[in-house]
PDB file of C-alpha atoms in Angstrom:
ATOM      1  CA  UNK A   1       0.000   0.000   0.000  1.00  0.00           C
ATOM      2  CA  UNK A   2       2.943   2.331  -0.459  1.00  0.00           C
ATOM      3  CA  UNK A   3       3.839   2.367   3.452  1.00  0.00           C
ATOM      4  CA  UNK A   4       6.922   0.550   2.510  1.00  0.00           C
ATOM      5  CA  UNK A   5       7.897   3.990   1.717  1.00  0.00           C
ATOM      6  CA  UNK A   6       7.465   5.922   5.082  1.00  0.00           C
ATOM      7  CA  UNK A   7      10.856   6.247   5.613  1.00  0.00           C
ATOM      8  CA  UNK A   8      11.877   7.890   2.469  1.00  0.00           C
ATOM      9  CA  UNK A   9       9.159  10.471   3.191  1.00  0.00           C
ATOM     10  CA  UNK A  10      11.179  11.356   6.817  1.00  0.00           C
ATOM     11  CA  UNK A  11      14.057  11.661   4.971  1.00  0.00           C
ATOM     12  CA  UNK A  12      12.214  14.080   2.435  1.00  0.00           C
ATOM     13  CA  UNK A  13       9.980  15.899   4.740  1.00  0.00           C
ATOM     14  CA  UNK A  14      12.806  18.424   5.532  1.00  0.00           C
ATOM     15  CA  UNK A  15      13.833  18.809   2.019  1.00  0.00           C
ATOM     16  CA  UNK A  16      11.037  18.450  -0.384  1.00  0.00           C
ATOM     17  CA  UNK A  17      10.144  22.161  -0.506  1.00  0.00           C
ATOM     18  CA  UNK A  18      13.721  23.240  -1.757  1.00  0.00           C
ATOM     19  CA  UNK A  19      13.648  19.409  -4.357  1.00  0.00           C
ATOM     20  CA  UNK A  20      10.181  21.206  -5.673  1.00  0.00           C
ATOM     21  CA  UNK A  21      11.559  24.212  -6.533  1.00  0.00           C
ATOM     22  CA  UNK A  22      13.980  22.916  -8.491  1.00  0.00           C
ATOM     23  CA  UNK A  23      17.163  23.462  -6.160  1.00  0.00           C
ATOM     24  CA  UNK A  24      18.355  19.938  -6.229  1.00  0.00           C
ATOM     25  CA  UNK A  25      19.545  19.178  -9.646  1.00  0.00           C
ATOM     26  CA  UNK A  26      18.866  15.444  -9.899  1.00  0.00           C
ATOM     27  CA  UNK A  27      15.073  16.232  -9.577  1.00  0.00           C
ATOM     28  CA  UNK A  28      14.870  19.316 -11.592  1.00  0.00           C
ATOM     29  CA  UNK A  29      13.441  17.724 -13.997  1.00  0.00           C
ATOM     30  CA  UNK A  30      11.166  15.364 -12.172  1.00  0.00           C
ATOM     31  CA  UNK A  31       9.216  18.954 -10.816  1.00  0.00           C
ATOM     32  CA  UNK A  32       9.331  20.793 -14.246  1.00  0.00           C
ATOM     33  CA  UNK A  33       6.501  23.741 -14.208  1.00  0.00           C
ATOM     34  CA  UNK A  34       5.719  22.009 -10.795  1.00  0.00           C
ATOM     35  CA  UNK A  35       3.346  25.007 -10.214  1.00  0.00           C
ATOM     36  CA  UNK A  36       1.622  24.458 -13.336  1.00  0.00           C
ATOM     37  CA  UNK A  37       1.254  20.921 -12.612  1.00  0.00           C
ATOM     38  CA  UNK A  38      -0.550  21.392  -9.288  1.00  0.00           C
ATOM     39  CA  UNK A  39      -2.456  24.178 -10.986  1.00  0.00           C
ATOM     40  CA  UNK A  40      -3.986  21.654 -13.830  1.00  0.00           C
ATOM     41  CA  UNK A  41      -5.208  19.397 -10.620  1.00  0.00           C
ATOM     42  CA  UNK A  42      -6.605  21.743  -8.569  1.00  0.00           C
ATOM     43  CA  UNK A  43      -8.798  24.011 -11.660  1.00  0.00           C
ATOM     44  CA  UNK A  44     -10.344  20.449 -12.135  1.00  0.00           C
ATOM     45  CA  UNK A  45     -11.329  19.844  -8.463  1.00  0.00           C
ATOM     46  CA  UNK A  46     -14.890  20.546  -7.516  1.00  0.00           C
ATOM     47  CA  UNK A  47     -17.415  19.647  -4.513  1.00  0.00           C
ATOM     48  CA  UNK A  48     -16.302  17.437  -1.794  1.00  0.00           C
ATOM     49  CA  UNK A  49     -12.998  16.408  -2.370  1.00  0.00           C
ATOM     50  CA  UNK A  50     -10.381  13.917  -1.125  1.00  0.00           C
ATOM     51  CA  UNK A  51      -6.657  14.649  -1.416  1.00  0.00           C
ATOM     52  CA  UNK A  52      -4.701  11.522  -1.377  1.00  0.00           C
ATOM     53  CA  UNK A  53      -0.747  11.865   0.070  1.00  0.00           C
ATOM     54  CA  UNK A  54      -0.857  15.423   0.706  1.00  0.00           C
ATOM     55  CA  UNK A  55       3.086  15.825   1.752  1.00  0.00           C
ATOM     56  CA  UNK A  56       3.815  18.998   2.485  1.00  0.00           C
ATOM     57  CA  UNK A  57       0.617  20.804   1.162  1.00  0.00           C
ATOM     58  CA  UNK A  58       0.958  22.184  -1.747  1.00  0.00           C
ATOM     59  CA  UNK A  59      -1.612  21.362  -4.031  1.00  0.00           C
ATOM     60  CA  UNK A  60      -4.011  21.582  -0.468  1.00  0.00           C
ATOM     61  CA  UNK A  61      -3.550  24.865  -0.536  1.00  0.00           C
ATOM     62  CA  UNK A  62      -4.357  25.714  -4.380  1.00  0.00           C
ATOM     63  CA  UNK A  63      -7.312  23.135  -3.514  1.00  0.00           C
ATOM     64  CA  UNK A  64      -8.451  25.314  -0.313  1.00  0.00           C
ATOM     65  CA  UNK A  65      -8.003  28.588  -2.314  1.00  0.00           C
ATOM     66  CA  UNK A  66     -11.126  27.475  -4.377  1.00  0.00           C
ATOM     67  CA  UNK A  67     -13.700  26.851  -1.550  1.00  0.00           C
ATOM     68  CA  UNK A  68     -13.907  23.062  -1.942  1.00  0.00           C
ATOM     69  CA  UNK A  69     -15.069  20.604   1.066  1.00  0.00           C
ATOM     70  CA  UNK A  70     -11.267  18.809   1.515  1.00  0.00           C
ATOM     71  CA  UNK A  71     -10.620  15.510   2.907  1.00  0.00           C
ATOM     72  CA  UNK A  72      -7.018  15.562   3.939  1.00  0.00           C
ATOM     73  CA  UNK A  73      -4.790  12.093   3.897  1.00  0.00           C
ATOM     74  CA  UNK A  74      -1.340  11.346   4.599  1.00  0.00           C
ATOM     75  CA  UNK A  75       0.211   7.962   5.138  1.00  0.00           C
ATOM     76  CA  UNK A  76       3.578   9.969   7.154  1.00  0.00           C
ATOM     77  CA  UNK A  77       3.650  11.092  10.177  1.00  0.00           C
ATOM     78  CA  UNK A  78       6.721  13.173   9.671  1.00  0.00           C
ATOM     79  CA  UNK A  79       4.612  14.971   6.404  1.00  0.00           C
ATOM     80  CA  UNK A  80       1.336  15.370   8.465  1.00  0.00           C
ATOM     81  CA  UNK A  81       3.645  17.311  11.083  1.00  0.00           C
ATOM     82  CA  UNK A  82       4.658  19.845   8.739  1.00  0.00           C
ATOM     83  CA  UNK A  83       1.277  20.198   6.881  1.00  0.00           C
ATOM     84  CA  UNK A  84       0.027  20.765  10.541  1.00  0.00           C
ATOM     85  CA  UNK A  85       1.347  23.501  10.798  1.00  0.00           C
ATOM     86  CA  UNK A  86       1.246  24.704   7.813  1.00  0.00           C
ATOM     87  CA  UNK A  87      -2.884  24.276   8.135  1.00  0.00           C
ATOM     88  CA  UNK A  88      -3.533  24.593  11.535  1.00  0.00           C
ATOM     89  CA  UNK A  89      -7.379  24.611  11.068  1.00  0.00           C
ATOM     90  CA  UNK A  90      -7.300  21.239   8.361  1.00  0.00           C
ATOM     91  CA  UNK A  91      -8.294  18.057   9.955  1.00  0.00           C
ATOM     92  CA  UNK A  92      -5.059  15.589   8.472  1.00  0.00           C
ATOM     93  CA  UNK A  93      -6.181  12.023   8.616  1.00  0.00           C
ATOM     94  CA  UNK A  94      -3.652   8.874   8.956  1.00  0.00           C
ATOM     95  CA  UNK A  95      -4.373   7.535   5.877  1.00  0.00           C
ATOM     96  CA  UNK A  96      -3.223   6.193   2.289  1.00  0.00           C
ATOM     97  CA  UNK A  97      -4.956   5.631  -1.100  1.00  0.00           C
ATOM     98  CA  UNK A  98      -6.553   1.902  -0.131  1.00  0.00           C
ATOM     99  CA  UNK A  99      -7.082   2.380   3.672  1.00  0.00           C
ATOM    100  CA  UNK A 100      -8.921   6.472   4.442  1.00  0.00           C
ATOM    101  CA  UNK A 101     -11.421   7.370   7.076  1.00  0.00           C
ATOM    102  CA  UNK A 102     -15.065   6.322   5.962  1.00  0.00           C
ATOM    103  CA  UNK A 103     -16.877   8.940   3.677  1.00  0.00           C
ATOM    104  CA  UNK A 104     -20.303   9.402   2.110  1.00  0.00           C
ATOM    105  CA  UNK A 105     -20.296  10.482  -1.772  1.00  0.00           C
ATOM    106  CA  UNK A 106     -17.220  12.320  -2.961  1.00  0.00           C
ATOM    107  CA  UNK A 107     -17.286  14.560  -5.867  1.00  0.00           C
ATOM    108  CA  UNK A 108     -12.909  14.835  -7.006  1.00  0.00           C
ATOM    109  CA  UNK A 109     -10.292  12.471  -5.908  1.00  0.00           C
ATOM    110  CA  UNK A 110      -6.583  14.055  -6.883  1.00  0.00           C
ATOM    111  CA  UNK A 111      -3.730  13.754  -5.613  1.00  0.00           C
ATOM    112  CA  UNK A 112       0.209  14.742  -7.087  1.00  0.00           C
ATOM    113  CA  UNK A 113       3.138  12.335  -6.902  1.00  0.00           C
ATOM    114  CA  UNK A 114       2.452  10.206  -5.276  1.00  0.00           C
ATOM    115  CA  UNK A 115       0.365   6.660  -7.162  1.00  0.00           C
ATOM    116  CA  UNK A 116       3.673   5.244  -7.617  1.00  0.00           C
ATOM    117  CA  UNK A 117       3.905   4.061  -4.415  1.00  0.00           C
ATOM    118  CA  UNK A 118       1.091   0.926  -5.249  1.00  0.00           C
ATOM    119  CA  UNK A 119       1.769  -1.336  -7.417  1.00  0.00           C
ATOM    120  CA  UNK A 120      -0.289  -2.064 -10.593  1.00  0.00           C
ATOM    121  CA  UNK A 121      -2.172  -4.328  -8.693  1.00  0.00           C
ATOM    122  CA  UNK A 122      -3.346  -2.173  -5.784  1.00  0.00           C
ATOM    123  CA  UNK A 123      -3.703   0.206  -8.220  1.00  0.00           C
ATOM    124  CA  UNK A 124      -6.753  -1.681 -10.147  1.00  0.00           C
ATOM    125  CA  UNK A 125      -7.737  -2.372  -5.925  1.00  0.00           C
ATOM    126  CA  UNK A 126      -7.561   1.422  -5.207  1.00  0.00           C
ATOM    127  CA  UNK A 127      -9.680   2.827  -8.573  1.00  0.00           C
ATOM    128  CA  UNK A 128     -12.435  -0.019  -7.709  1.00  0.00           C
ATOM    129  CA  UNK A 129     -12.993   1.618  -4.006  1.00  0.00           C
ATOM    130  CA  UNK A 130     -13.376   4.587  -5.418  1.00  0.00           C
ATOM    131  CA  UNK A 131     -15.755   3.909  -7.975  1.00  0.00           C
ATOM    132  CA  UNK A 132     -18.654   3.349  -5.331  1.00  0.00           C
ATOM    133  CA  UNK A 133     -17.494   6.502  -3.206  1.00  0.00           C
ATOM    134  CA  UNK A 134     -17.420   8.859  -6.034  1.00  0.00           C
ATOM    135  CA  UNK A 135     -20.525  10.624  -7.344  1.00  0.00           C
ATOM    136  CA  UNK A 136     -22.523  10.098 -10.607  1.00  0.00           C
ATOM    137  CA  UNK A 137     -20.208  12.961 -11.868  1.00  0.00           C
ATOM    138  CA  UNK A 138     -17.394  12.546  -9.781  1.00  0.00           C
ATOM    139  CA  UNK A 139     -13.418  12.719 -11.278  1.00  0.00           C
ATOM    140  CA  UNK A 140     -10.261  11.099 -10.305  1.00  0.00           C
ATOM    141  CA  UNK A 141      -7.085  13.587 -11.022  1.00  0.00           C
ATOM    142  CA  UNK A 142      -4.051  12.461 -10.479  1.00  0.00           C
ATOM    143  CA  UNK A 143      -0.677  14.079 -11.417  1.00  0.00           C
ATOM    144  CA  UNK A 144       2.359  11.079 -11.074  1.00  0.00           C
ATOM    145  CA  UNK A 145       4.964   9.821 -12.664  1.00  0.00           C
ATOM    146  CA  UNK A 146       4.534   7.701 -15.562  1.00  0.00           C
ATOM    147  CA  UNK A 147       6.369   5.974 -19.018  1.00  0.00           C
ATOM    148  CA  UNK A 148       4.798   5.666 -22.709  1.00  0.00           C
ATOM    149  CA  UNK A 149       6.255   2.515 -22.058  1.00  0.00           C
ATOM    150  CA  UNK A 150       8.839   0.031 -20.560  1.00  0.00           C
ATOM    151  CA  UNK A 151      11.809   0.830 -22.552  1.00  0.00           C
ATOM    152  CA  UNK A 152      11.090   4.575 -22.175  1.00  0.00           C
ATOM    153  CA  UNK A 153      11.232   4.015 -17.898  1.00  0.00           C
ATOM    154  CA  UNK A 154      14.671   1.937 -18.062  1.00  0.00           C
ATOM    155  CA  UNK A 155      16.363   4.462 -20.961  1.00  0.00           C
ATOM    156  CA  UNK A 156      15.145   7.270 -17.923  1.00  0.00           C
ATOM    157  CA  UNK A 157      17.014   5.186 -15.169  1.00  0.00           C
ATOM    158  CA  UNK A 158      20.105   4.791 -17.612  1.00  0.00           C
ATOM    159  CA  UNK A 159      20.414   8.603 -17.761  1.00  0.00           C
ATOM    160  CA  UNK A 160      20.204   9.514 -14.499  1.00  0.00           C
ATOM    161  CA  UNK A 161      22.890   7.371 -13.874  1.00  0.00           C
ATOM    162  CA  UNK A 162      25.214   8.544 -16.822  1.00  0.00           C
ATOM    163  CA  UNK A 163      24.538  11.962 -15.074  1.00  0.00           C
ATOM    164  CA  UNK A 164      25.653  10.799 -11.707  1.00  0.00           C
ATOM    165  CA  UNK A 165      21.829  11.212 -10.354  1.00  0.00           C
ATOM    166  CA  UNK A 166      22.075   7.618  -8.608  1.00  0.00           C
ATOM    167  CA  UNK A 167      19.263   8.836  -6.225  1.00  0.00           C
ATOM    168  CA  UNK A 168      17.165   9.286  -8.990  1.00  0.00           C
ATOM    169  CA  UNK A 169      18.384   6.280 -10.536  1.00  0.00           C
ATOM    170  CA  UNK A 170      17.239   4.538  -7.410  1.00  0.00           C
ATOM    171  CA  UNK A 171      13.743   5.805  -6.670  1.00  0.00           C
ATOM    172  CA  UNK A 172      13.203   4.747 -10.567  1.00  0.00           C
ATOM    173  CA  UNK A 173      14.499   1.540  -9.801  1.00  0.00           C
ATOM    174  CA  UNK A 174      12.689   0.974  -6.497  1.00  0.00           C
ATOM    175  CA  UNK A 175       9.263   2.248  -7.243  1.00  0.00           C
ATOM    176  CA  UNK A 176       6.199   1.364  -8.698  1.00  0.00           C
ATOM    177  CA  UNK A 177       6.397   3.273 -11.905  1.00  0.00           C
ATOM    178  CA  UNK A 178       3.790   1.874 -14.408  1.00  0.00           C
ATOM    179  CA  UNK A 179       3.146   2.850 -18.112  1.00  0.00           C
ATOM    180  CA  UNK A 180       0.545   5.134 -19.820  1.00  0.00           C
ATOM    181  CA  UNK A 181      -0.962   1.776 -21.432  1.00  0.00           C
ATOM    182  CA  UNK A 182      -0.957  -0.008 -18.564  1.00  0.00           C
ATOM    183  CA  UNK A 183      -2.636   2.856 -16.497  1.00  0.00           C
ATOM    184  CA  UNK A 184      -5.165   3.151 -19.073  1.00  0.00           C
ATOM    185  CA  UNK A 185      -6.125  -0.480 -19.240  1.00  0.00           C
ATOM    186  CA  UNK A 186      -6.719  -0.716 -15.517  1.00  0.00           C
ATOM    187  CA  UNK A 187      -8.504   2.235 -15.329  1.00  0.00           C
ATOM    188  CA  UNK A 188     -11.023   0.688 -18.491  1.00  0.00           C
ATOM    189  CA  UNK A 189     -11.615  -2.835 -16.370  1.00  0.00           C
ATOM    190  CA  UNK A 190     -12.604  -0.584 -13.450  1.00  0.00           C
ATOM    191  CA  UNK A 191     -15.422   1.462 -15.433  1.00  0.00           C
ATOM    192  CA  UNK A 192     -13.748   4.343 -15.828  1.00  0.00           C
ATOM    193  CA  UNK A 193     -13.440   6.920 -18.821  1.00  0.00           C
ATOM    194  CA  UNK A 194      -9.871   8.538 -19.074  1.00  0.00           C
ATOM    195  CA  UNK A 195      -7.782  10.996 -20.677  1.00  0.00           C
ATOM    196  CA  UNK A 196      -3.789  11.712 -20.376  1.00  0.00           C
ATOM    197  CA  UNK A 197      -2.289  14.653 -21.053  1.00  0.00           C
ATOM    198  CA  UNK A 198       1.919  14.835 -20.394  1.00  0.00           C
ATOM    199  CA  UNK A 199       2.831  17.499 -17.929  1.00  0.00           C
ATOM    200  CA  UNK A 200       6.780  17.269 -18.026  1.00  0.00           C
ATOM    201  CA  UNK A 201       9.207  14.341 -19.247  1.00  0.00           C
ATOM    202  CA  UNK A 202       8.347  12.417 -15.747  1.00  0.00           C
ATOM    203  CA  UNK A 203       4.793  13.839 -15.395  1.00  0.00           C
ATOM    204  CA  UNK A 204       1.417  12.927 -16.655  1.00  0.00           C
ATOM    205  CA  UNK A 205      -2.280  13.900 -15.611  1.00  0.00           C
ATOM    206  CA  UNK A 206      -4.380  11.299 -15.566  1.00  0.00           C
ATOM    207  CA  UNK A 207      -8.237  12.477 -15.677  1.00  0.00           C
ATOM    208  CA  UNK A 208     -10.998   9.902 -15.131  1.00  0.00           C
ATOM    209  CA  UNK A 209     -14.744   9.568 -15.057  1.00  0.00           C
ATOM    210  CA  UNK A 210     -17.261   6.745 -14.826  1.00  0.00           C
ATOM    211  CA  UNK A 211     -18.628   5.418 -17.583  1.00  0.00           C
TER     212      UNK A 211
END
């Protein structure tokens, strides 16, 4: 369920503000127009929404800025602390994408880099819990880290290593990275409707509806 990852998270929670703006050079391009990218999330948010792996709060806040009924998760405890405080009045729930506090009807589900952390697998688990808690209307937006394909996700880890970037090189390695086709196909045996549209050379938006 992406918990696996908690401790990378502690390591991050310190540093992720200075990674997203672009200050550490091995993930300057993972957070390309990273502004823009939490932008094209939040402008498609509406109604009662649940924010899955809120780090730091970033896209919360663009989120909050439009008026929206927010459901706050995040798996880390060392992330929650520092939204906390950043949102003093914003319940933060211990939570992930399969495993959230119980909800009625929810009209957006978004979240921003964060999907990789399931596997394909729990993936396909995650999109068919939310089918039943979304609303006639309701959307899934998610902004992650994806590949056109296989080949395209191992040439990515062989440049960040010719470029010394073995951290990158390693979180491409380690996570659950999955494929445009392969995101698209789950998404169809789940009853969903979707649409892609590529952000940066890591980033995609993926925009879903039921069908």
């Amino acid at each position: 369920m992406g918990r696996e990852f908690m401790h990378i998270f502690d390591e991050w929670a310190d540093s992720y503000e200075t990674t997203v703006q672009g200050r550490d050079e091995q993930y300057k391009a993972v957070f390309e127009h990273y502004d823009d990218i939490l932008e094209e999330v939040a402008k498609r948010t509406n109604g009662i929404t649940i924010e899955f792996g809120i780090g730091t709060g970033n896209l919360t806040e663009k989120v909050l800025q439009k008026g929206v009924e927010l459901v706050a998760v995040e798996p880390n405890k060392s992330m929650r602390l520092v939204a906390e405080k950043r949102f003093p009045y914003l319940t933060i729930h211990d939570g992930d994408f399969l495993s959230f506090p119980k909800l009625g009807k929810v009209d957006s589900i978004i979240s921003s880099y964060a999907f990789h952390h399931l596997t394909d697998e729990e993936k396909k688990r995650a999109f068919e819990l939310y089918y039943s808690l979304l609303s006639e209307s309701g959307e899934i937006v998610f902004a992650d880290t994806m590949f056109v394909n296989e080949q395209a996700h191992e040439e990515m880890i062989t440049t960040a290593k010719a470029k010394q970037f073995f951290d990158l090189a390693e979180d491409l390695n380690r996570e659950y990275y999955t494929t445009v086709p392969n995101m698209k196909k789950i998404l169809h045996e789940t009853g969903y409707q979707v649409q892609f549209e590529k952000l940066n050379d890591f980033v995609w938006l993926t925009h879903a509806k039921k069908s």
